[in-house]
């Protein structure tokens, strides 16, 4: 498989497939993956022939959050560099959330941290029964601020507060119950179900879809302004650079419990 961090393919119907392609790291994102995702979304955004976008993860897992080595590098960077790293995550999620065409995610395996953020930002999320979810940032001393608003949009403040604070993992049925995913399907059935929903979506007018998506977000205050994005990115890098953030990342890499866990 290509060593590109994001693969992009568009079929004859105008359905784009974006594959997060770091299977050796559980598709964990780093700066290169985020840059490629942003570039791809920007390129596809204005494609008049595009009808839908499907996000997948290569290999066993959908997306296992941020690459821990990239986080550690960002934690030791200058404030300007650290801010840019957090802004890249914030921008990628906002681009996906406000993408004008219909968006879908097919989730298998691990879906942690930013992977849950991706799921929160698509229009339709399907998962296999064995998928495992978690908003695990707090376990390593960092904060999920780049995806915090999207978590609340997708699953409501009550559930977002629980899982973002406890960091506990949960299964596909719980993800369905709290609204993070729309359907849970056996691996042998999920592709057929995706095709059925795509076919239904093709019956809807593309322009009307774009207006509807924009209206749902903007009329409810769910589109991020530049000032909001800057605040989220600042909160992210400052916590990552804190003593807790450095300790949490070090503990994860050294396979030990962080000092606050006893």
Coordinates of C-alpha atoms in Angstrom, one line a residue, residues 41 44-53 96 98-104 123 206 209-210 213:
X41 CA -10.9 18.2 2.0
X44 CA -12.9 18.1 -2.7
X45 CA -15.0 20.9 -1.2
X46 CA -15.3 22.8 -4.5
X47 CA -15.8 19.7 -6.7
X48 CA -19.2 20.2 -8.3
X49 CA -19.3 16.5 -9.4
X50 CA -18.7 15.2 -5.9
X51 CA -21.8 13.6 -4.3
X52 CA -20.5 12.1 -1.1
X53 CA -17.4 11.4 1.0
X96 CA -14.8 18.0 8.0
X98 CA -18.5 22.0 7.7
X99 CA -17.9 20.0 4.5
X100 CA -20.7 20.9 2.2
X101 CA -21.2 17.4 0.7
X102 CA -22.6 14.3 2.6
X103 CA -20.0 12.6 4.8
X104 CA -19.9 9.1 6.1
X123 CA -23.2 13.1 8.8
X206 CA -26.6 18.4 -4.0
X209 CA -27.9 19.2 0.9
X210 CA -25.2 21.9 1.1
X213 CA -26.0 21.3 6.3

